[in-house]
PDB file of C-alpha atoms (C1' of nucleotides) in Angstrom:
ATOM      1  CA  UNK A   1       0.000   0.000   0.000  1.00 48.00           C
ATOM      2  CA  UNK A   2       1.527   2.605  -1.027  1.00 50.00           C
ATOM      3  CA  UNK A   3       1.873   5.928   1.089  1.00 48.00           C
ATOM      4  CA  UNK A   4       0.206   8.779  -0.025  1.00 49.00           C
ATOM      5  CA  UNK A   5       3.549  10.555  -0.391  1.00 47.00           C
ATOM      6  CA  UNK A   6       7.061  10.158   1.507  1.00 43.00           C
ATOM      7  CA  UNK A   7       4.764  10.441   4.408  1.00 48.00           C
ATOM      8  CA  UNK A   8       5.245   7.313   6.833  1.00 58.00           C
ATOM      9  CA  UNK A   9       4.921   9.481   9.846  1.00 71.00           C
ATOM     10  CA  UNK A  10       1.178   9.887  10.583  1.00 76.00           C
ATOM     11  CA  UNK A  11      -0.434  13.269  11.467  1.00 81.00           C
ATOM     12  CA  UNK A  12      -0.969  14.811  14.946  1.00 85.00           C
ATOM     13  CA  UNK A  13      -4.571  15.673  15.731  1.00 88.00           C
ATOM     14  CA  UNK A  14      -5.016  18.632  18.072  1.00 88.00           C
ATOM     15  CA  UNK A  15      -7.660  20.425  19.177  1.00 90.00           C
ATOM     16  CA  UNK A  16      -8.764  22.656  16.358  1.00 90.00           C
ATOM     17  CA  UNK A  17      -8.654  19.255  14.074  1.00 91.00           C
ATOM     18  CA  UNK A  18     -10.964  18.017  16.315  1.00 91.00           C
ATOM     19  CA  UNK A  19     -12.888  21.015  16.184  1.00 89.00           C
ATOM     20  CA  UNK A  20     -13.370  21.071  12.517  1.00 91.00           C
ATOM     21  CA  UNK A  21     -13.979  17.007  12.084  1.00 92.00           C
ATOM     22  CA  UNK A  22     -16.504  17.151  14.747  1.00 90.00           C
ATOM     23  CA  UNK A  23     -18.244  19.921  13.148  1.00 88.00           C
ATOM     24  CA  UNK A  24     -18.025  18.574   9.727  1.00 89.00           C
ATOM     25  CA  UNK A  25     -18.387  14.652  10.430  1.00 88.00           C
ATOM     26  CA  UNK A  26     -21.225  15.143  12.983  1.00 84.00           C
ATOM     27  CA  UNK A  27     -24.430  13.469  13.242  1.00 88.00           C
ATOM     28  CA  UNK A  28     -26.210  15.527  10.431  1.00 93.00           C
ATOM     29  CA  UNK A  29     -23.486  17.122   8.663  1.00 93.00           C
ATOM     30  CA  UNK A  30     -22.737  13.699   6.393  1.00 92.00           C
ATOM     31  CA  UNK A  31     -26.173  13.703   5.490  1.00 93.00           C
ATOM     32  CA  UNK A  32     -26.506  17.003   4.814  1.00 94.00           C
ATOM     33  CA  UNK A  33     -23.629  17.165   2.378  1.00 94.00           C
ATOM     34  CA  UNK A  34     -24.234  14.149   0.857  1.00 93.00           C
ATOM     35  CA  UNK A  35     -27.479  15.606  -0.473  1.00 94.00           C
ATOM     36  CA  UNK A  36     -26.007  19.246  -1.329  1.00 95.00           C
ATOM     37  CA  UNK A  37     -23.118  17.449  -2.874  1.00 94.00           C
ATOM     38  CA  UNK A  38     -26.000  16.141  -5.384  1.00 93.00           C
ATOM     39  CA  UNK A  39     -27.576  20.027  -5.332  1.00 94.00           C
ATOM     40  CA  UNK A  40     -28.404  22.873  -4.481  1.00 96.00           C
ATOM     41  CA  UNK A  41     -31.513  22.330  -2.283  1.00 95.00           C
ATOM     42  CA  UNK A  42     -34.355  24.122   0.089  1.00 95.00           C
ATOM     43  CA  UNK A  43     -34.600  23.973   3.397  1.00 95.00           C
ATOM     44  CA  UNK A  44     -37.550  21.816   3.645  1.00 94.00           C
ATOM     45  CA  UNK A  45     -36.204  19.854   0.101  1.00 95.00           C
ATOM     46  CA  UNK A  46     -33.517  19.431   3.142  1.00 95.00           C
ATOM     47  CA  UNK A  47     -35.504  18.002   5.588  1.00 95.00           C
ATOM     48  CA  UNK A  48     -37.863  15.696   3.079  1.00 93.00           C
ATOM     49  CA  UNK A  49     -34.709  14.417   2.452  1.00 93.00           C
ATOM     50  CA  UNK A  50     -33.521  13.559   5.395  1.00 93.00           C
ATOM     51  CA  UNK A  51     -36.506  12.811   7.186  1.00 92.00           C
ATOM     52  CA  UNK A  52     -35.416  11.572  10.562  1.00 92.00           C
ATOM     53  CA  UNK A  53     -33.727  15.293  11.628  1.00 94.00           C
ATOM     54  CA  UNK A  54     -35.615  17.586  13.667  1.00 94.00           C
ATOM     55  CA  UNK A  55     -36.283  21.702  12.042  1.00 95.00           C
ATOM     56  CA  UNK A  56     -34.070  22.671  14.884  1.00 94.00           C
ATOM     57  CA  UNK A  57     -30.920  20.278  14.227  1.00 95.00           C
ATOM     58  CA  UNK A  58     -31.305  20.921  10.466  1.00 95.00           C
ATOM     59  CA  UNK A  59     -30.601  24.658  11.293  1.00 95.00           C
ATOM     60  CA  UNK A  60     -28.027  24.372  13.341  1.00 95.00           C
ATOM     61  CA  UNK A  61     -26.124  22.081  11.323  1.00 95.00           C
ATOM     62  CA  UNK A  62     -26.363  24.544   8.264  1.00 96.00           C
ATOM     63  CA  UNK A  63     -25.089  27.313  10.416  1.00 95.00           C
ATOM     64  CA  UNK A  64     -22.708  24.869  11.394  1.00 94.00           C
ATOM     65  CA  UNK A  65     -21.504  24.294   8.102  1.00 95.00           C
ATOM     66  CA  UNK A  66     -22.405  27.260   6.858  1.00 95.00           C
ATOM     67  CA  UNK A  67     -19.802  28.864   9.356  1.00 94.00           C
ATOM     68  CA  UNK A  68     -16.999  26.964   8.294  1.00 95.00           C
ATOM     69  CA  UNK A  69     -17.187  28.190   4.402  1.00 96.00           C
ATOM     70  CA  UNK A  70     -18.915  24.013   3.621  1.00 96.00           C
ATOM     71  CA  UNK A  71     -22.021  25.975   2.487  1.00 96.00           C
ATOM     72  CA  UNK A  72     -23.251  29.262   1.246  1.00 96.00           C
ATOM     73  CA  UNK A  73     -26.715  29.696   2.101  1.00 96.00           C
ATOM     74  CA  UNK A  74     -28.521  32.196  -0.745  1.00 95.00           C
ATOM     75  CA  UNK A  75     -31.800  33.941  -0.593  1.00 93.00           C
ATOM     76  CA  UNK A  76     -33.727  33.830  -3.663  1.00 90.00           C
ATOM     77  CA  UNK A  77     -35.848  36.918  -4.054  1.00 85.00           C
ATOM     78  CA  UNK A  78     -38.801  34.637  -4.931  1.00 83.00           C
ATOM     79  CA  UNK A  79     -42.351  35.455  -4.616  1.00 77.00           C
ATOM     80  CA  UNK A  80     -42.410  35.178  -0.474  1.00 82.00           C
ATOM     81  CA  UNK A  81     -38.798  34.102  -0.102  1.00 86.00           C
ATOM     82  CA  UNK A  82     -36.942  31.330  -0.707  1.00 92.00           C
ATOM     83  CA  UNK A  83     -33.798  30.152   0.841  1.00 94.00           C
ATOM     84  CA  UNK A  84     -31.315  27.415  -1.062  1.00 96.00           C
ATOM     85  CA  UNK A  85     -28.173  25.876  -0.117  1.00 97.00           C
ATOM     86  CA  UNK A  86     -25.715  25.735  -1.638  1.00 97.00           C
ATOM     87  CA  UNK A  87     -22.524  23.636  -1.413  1.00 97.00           C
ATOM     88  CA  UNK A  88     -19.096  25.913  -1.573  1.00 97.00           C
ATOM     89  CA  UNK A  89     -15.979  24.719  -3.749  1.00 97.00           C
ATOM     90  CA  UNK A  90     -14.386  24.383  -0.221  1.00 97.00           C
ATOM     91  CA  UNK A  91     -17.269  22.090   0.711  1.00 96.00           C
ATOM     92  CA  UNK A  92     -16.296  20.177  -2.486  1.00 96.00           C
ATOM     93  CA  UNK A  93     -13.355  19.014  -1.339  1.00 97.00           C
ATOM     94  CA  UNK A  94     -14.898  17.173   1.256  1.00 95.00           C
ATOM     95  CA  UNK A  95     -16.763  15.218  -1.424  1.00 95.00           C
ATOM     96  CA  UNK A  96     -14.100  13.122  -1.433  1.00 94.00           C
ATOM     97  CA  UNK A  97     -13.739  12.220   2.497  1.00 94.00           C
ATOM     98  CA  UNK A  98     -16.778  11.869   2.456  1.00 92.00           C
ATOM     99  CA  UNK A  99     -17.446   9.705  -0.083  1.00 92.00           C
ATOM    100  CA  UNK A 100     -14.989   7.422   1.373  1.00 94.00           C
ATOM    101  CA  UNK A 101     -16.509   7.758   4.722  1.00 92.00           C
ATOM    102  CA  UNK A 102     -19.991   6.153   3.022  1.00 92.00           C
ATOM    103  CA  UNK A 103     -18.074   3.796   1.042  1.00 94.00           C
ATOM    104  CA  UNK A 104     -16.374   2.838   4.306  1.00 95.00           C
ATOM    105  CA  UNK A 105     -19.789   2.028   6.446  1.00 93.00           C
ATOM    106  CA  UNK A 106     -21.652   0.709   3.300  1.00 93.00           C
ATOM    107  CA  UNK A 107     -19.125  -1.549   2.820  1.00 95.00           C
ATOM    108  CA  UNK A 108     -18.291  -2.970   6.457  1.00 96.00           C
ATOM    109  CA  UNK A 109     -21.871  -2.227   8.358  1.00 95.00           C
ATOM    110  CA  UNK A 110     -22.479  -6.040   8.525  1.00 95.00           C
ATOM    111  CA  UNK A 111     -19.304  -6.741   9.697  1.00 96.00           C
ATOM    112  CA  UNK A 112     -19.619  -4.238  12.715  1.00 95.00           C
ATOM    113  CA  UNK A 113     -23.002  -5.499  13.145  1.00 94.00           C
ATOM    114  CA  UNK A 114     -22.024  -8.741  13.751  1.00 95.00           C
ATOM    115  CA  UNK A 115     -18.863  -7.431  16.084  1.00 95.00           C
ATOM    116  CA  UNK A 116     -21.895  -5.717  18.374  1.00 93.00           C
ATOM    117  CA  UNK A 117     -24.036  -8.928  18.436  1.00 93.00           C
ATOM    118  CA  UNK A 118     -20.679 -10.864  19.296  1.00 92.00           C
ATOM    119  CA  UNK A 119     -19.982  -8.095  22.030  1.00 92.00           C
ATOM    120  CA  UNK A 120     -23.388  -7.421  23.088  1.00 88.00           C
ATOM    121  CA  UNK A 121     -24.668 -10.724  24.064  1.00 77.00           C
ATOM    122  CA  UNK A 122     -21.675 -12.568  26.327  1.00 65.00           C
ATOM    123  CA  UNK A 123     -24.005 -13.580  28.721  1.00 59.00           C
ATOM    124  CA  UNK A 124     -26.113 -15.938  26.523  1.00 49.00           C
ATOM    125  CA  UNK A 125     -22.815 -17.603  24.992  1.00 43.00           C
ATOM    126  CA  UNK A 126     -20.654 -17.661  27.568  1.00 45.00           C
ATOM    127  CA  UNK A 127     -22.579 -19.502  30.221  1.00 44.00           C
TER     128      UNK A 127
ATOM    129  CA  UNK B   1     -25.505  -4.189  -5.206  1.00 45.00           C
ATOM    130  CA  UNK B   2     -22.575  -4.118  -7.687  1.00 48.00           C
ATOM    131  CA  UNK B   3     -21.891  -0.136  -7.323  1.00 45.00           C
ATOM    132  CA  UNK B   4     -18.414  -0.467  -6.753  1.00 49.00           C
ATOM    133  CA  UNK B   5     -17.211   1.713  -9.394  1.00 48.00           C
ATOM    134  CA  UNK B   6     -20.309   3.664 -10.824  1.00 47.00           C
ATOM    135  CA  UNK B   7     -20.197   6.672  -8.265  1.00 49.00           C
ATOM    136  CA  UNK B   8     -22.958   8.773  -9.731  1.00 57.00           C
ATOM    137  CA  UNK B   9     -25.338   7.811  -7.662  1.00 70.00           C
ATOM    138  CA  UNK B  10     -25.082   8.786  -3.872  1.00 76.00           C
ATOM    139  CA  UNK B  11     -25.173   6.365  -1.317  1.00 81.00           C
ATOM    140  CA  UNK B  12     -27.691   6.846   1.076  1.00 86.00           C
ATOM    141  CA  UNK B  13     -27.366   7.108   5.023  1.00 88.00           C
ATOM    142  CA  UNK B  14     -29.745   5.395   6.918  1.00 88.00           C
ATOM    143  CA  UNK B  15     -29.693   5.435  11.004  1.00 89.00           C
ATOM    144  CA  UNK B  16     -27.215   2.351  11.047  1.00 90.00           C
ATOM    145  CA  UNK B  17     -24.607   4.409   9.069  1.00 91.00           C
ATOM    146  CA  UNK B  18     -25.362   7.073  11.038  1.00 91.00           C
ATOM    147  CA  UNK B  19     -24.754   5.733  14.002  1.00 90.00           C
ATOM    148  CA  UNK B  20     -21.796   3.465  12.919  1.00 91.00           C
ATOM    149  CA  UNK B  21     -20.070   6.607  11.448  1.00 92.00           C
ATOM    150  CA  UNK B  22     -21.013   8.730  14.693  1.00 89.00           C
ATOM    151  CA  UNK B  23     -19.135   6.405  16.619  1.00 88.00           C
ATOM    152  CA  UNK B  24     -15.975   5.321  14.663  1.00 89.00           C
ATOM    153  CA  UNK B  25     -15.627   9.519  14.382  1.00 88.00           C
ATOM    154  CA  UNK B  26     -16.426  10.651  17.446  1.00 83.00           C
ATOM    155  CA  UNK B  27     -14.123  13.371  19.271  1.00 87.00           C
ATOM    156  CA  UNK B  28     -11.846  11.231  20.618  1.00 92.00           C
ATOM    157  CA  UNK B  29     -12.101   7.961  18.059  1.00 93.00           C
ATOM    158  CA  UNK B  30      -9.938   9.651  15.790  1.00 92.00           C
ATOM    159  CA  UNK B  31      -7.420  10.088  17.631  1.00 93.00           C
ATOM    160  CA  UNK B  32      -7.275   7.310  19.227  1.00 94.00           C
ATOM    161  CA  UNK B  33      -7.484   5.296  16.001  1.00 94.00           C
ATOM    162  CA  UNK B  34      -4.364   7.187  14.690  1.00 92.00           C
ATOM    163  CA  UNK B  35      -2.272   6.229  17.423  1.00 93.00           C
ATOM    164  CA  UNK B  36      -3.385   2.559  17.088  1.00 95.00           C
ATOM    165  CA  UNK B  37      -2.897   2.028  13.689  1.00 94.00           C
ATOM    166  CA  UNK B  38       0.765   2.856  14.524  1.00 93.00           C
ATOM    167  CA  UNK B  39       1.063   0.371  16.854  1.00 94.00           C
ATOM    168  CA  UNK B  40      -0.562  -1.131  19.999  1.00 96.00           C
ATOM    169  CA  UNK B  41      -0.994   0.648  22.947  1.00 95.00           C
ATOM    170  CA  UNK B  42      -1.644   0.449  26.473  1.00 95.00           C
ATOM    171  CA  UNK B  43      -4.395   2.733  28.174  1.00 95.00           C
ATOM    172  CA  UNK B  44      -1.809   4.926  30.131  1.00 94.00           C
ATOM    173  CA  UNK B  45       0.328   5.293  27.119  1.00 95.00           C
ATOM    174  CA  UNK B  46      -2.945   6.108  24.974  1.00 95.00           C
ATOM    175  CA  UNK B  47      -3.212   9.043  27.246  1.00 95.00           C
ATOM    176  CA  UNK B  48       0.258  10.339  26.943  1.00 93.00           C
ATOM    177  CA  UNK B  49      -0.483  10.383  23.299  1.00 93.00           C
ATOM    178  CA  UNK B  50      -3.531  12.194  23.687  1.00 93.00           C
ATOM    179  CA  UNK B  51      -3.217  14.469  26.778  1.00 92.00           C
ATOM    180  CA  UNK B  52      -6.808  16.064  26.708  1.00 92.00           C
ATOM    181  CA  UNK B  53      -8.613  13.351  26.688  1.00 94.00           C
ATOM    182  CA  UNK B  54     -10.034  12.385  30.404  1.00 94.00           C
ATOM    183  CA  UNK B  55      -9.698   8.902  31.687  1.00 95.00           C
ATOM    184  CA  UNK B  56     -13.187   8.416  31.098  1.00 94.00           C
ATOM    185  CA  UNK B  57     -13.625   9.024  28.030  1.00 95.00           C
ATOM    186  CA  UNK B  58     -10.842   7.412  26.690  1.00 95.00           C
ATOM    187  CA  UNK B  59     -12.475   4.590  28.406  1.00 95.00           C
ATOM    188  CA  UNK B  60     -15.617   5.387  27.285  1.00 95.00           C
ATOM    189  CA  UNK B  61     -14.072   5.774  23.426  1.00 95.00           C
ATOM    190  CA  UNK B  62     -12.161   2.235  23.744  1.00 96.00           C
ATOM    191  CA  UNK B  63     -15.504   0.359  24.314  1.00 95.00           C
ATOM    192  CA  UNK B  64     -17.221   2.013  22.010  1.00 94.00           C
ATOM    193  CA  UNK B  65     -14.692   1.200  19.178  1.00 95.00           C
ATOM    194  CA  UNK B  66     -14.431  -2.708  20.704  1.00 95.00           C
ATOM    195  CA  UNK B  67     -18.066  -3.153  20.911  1.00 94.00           C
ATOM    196  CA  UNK B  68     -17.738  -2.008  17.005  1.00 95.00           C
ATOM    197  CA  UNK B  69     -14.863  -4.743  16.179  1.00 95.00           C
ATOM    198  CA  UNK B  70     -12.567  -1.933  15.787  1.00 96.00           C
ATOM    199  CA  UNK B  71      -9.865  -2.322  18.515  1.00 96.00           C
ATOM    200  CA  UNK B  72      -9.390  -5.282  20.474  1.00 96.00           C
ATOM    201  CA  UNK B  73      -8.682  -5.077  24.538  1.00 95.00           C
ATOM    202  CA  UNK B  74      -5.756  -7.513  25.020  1.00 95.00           C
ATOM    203  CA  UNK B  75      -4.880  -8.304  28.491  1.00 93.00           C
ATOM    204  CA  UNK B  76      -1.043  -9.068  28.960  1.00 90.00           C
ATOM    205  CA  UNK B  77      -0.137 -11.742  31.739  1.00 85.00           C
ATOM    206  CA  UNK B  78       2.687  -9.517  33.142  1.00 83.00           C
ATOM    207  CA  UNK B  79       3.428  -8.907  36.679  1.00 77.00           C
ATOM    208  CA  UNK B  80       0.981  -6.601  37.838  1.00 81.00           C
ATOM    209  CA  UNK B  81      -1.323  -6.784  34.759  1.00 86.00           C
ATOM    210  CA  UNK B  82      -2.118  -5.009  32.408  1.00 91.00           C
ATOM    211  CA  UNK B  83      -4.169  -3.784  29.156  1.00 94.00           C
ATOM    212  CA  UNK B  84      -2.745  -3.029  25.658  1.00 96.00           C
ATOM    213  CA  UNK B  85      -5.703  -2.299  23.008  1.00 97.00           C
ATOM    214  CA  UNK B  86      -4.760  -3.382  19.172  1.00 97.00           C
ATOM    215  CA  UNK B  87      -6.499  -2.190  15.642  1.00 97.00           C
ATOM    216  CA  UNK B  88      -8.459  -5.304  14.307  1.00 97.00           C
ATOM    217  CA  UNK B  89      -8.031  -5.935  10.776  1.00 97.00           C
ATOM    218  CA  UNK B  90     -11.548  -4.867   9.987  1.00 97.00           C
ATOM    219  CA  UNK B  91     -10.176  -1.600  12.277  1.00 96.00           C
ATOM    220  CA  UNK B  92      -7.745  -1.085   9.979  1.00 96.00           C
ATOM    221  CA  UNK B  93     -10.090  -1.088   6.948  1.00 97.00           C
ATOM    222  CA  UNK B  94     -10.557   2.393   8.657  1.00 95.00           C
ATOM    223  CA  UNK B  95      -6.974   3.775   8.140  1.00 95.00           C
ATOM    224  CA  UNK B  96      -7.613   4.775   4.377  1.00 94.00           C
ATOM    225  CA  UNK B  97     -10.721   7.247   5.381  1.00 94.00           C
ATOM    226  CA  UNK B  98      -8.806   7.962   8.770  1.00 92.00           C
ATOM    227  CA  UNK B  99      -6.088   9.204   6.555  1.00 93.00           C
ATOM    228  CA  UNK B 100      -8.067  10.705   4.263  1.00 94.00           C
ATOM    229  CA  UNK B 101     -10.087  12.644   7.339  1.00 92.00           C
ATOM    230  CA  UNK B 102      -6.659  13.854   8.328  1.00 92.00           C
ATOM    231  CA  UNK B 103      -5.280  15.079   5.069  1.00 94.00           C
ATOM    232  CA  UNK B 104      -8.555  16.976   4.463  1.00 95.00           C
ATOM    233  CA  UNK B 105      -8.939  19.196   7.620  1.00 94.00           C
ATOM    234  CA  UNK B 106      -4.956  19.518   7.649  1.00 93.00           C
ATOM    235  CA  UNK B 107      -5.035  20.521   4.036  1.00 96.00           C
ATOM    236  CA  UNK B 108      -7.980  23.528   4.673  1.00 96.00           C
ATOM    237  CA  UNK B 109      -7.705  24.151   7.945  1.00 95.00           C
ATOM    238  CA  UNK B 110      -6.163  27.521   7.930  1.00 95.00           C
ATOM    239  CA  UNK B 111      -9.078  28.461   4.916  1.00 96.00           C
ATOM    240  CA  UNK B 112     -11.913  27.016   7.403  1.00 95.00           C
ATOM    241  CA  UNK B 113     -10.718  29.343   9.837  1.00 94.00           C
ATOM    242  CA  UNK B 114     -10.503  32.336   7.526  1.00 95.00           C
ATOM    243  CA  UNK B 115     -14.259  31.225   6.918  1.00 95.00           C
ATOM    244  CA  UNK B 116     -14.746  31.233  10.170  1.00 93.00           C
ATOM    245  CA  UNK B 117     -13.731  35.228  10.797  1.00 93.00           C
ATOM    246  CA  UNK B 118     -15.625  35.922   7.970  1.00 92.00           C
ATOM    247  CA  UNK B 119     -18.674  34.052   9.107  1.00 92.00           C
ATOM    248  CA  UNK B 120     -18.318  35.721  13.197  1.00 88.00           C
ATOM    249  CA  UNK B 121     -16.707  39.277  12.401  1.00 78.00           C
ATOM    250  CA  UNK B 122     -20.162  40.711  10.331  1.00 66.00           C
ATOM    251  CA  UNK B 123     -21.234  43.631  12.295  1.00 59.00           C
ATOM    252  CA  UNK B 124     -17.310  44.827  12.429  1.00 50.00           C
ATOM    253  CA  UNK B 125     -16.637  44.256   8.637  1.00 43.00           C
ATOM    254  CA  UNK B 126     -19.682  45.234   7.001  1.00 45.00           C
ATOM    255  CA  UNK B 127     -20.843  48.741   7.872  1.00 44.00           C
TER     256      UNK B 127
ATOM    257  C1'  DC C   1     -41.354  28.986   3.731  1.00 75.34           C
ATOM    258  C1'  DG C   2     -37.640  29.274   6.851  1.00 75.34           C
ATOM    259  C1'  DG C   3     -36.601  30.125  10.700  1.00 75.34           C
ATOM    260  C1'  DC C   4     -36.003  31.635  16.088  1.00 75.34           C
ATOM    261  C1'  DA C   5     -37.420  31.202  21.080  1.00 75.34           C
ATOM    262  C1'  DT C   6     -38.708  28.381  24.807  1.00 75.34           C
ATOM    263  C1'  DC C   7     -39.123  24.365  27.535  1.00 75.34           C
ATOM    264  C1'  DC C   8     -37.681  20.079  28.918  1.00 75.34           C
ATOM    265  C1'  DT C   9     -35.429  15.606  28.712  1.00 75.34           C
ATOM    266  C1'  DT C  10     -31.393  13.105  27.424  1.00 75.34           C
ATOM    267  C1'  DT C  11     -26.707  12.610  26.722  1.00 75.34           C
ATOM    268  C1'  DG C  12     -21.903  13.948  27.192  1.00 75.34           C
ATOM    269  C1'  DT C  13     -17.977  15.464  29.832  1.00 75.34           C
ATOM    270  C1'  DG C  14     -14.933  16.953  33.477  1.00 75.34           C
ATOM    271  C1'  DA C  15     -13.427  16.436  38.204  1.00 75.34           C
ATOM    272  C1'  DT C  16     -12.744  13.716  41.883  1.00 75.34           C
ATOM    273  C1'  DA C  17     -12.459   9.748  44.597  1.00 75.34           C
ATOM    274  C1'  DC C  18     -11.964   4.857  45.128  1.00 75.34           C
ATOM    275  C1'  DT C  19     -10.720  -0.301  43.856  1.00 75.34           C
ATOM    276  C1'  DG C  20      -8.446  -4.886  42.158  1.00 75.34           C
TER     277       DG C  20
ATOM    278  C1'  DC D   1      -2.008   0.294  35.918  1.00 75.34           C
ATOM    279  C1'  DA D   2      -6.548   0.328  34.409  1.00 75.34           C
ATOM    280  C1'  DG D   3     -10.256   1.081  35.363  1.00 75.34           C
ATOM    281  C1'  DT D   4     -15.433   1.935  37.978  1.00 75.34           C
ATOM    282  C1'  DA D   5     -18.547   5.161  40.628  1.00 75.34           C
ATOM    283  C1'  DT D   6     -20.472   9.474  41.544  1.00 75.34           C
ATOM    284  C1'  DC D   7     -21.690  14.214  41.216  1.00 75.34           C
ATOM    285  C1'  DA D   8     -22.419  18.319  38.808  1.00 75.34           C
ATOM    286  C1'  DC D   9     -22.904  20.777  34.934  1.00 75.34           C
ATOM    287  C1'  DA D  10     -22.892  21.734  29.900  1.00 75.34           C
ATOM    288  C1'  DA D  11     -24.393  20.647  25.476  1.00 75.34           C
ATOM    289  C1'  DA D  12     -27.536  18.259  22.314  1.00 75.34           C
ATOM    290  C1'  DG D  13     -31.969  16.954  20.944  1.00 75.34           C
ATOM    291  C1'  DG D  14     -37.014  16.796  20.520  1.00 75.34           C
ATOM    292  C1'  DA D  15     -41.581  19.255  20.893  1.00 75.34           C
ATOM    293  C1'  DT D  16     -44.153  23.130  20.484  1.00 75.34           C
ATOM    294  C1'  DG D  17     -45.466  27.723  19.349  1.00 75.34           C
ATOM    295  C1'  DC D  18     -44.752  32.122  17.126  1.00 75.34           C
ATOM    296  C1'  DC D  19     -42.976  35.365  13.480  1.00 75.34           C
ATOM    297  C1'  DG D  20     -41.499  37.856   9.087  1.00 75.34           C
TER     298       DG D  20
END
DNA sequence: CGGCATCCTTTGTGATACTG
DNA sequence: CAGTATCACAAAGGATGCCG
C-alpha cells in the first residue's frame, strides 16, 4: 500500500482538528452534504430528504456548516422568499472524504453489526 | 448491489450508518485510532499520546470502538497486569478514510478558519 | 417557507475519589 | 495500571409555538 507521499509518519490531531472534524463529520453534517453534494436544495427539500432530523438540528447544522465556508446559504428573491443551499468549492473538497466515509460504512456495516451482536450478548454464549 | 465503481449515484445514510459513522468519528475515536494504527498501545500510554482526553472518556471511546470490532482489549499476563488495546483488521479497513479525514482538515484548515472570521466578524466588517 | 425562542429531557464530559 | 462510581454541569436533541 503505497503511502500517499514520503509520508510514513502519521499526522498529529489537536484540538482545532478536532474542532473542525466534529463539526463537519457530525451526526447531520454527512447527510446534509451528501445531499447538497448532489444540489443545491431548500430547506424543507432538506428536511424531506432527510426525514429523521428535527427543524431545529437541520438549522443548526447549516449554520454549522455554513460557518466553516462548507455551504453558502442564498436567498432567492422569490415570490415570499426562498432560501437554497448551496454547497461551496471548499465544501467540495470534502466530497471526497466523504465519499470514502460512506463507502467505508456501506461496505463494512455487517461486519460491525455482527462485532456488536458478538460483544453485546456474552451472557447468553458464555454460560 | 454491484456499485463499486459507478459513483454517480449517492449512497444513502440510513440510522445504522449514522450511528456506525457517529461512533468510529467521534471526538476522541480519531485520535485514538491514529495512534493505534501505529502500533498497539496500552491505556496509560494512549493518554500520553492524547493528553486532553479524560480517563473516562478514553475509556468510554475504547468500548465504544471494541463493541464495534474496531480495537481489540488484550490483556497481557505480566506482573501486575495489564491492558494493551490493538487495531483489528476490519479496524484497519478504517486507516484509508482515517487518513483521508486527516489530510482533508490539515489541508484547509487555515481556509476554514478564515471562513470562520468571515462568518463571526459581520457587524465589524460590514458597515 | 424558513426560521427563532422556549421548555424540557437526554446525553456527554470533566473532576474527583476509590478499587483490584 | 486500568479502570469503575459518583456528582455536577454543559451541550444536544425533541416538541411546540410564534414570526417575518
Amino acid at each position: 500500500m503505497p503511502d500517499t507521499a514520503s509520508r510514513t509518519e502519521r499526522l498529529t490531531i489537536d484540538v482545532r482538528h478536532r474542532e473542525v472534524l466534529a463539526q463537519v463529520l457530525d451526526k447531520w453534517s454527512l447527510s446534509v452534504l451528501n445531499e447538497l453534494c448532489e444540489r443545491p436544495c431548500r430547506f424543507n427539500a432538506l428536511r424531506r430528504a432527510v426525514p429523521e432530523v428535527t427543524q431545529k438540528s437541520l438549522t443548526a447544522t447549516l449554520r454549522k456548516l455554513e460557518r466553516n465556508g462548507i455551504v453558502e446559504r442564498v436567498l432567492l428573491a422569490t415570490r415570499p422568499v426562498a432560501v437554497e443551499y448551496r454547497i461551496t468549492p471548499l465544501g467540495k473538497t470534502l466530497r471526497g472524504p466523504v465519499d470514502v466515509l460512506l463507502g467505508w460504512s456501506d461496505r463494512y456495516l455487517p461486519e460491525i453489526e455482527r462485532a456488536r451482536d458478538r460483544f453485546d450478548a456474552p451472557s447468553d454464549g458464555d454460560r
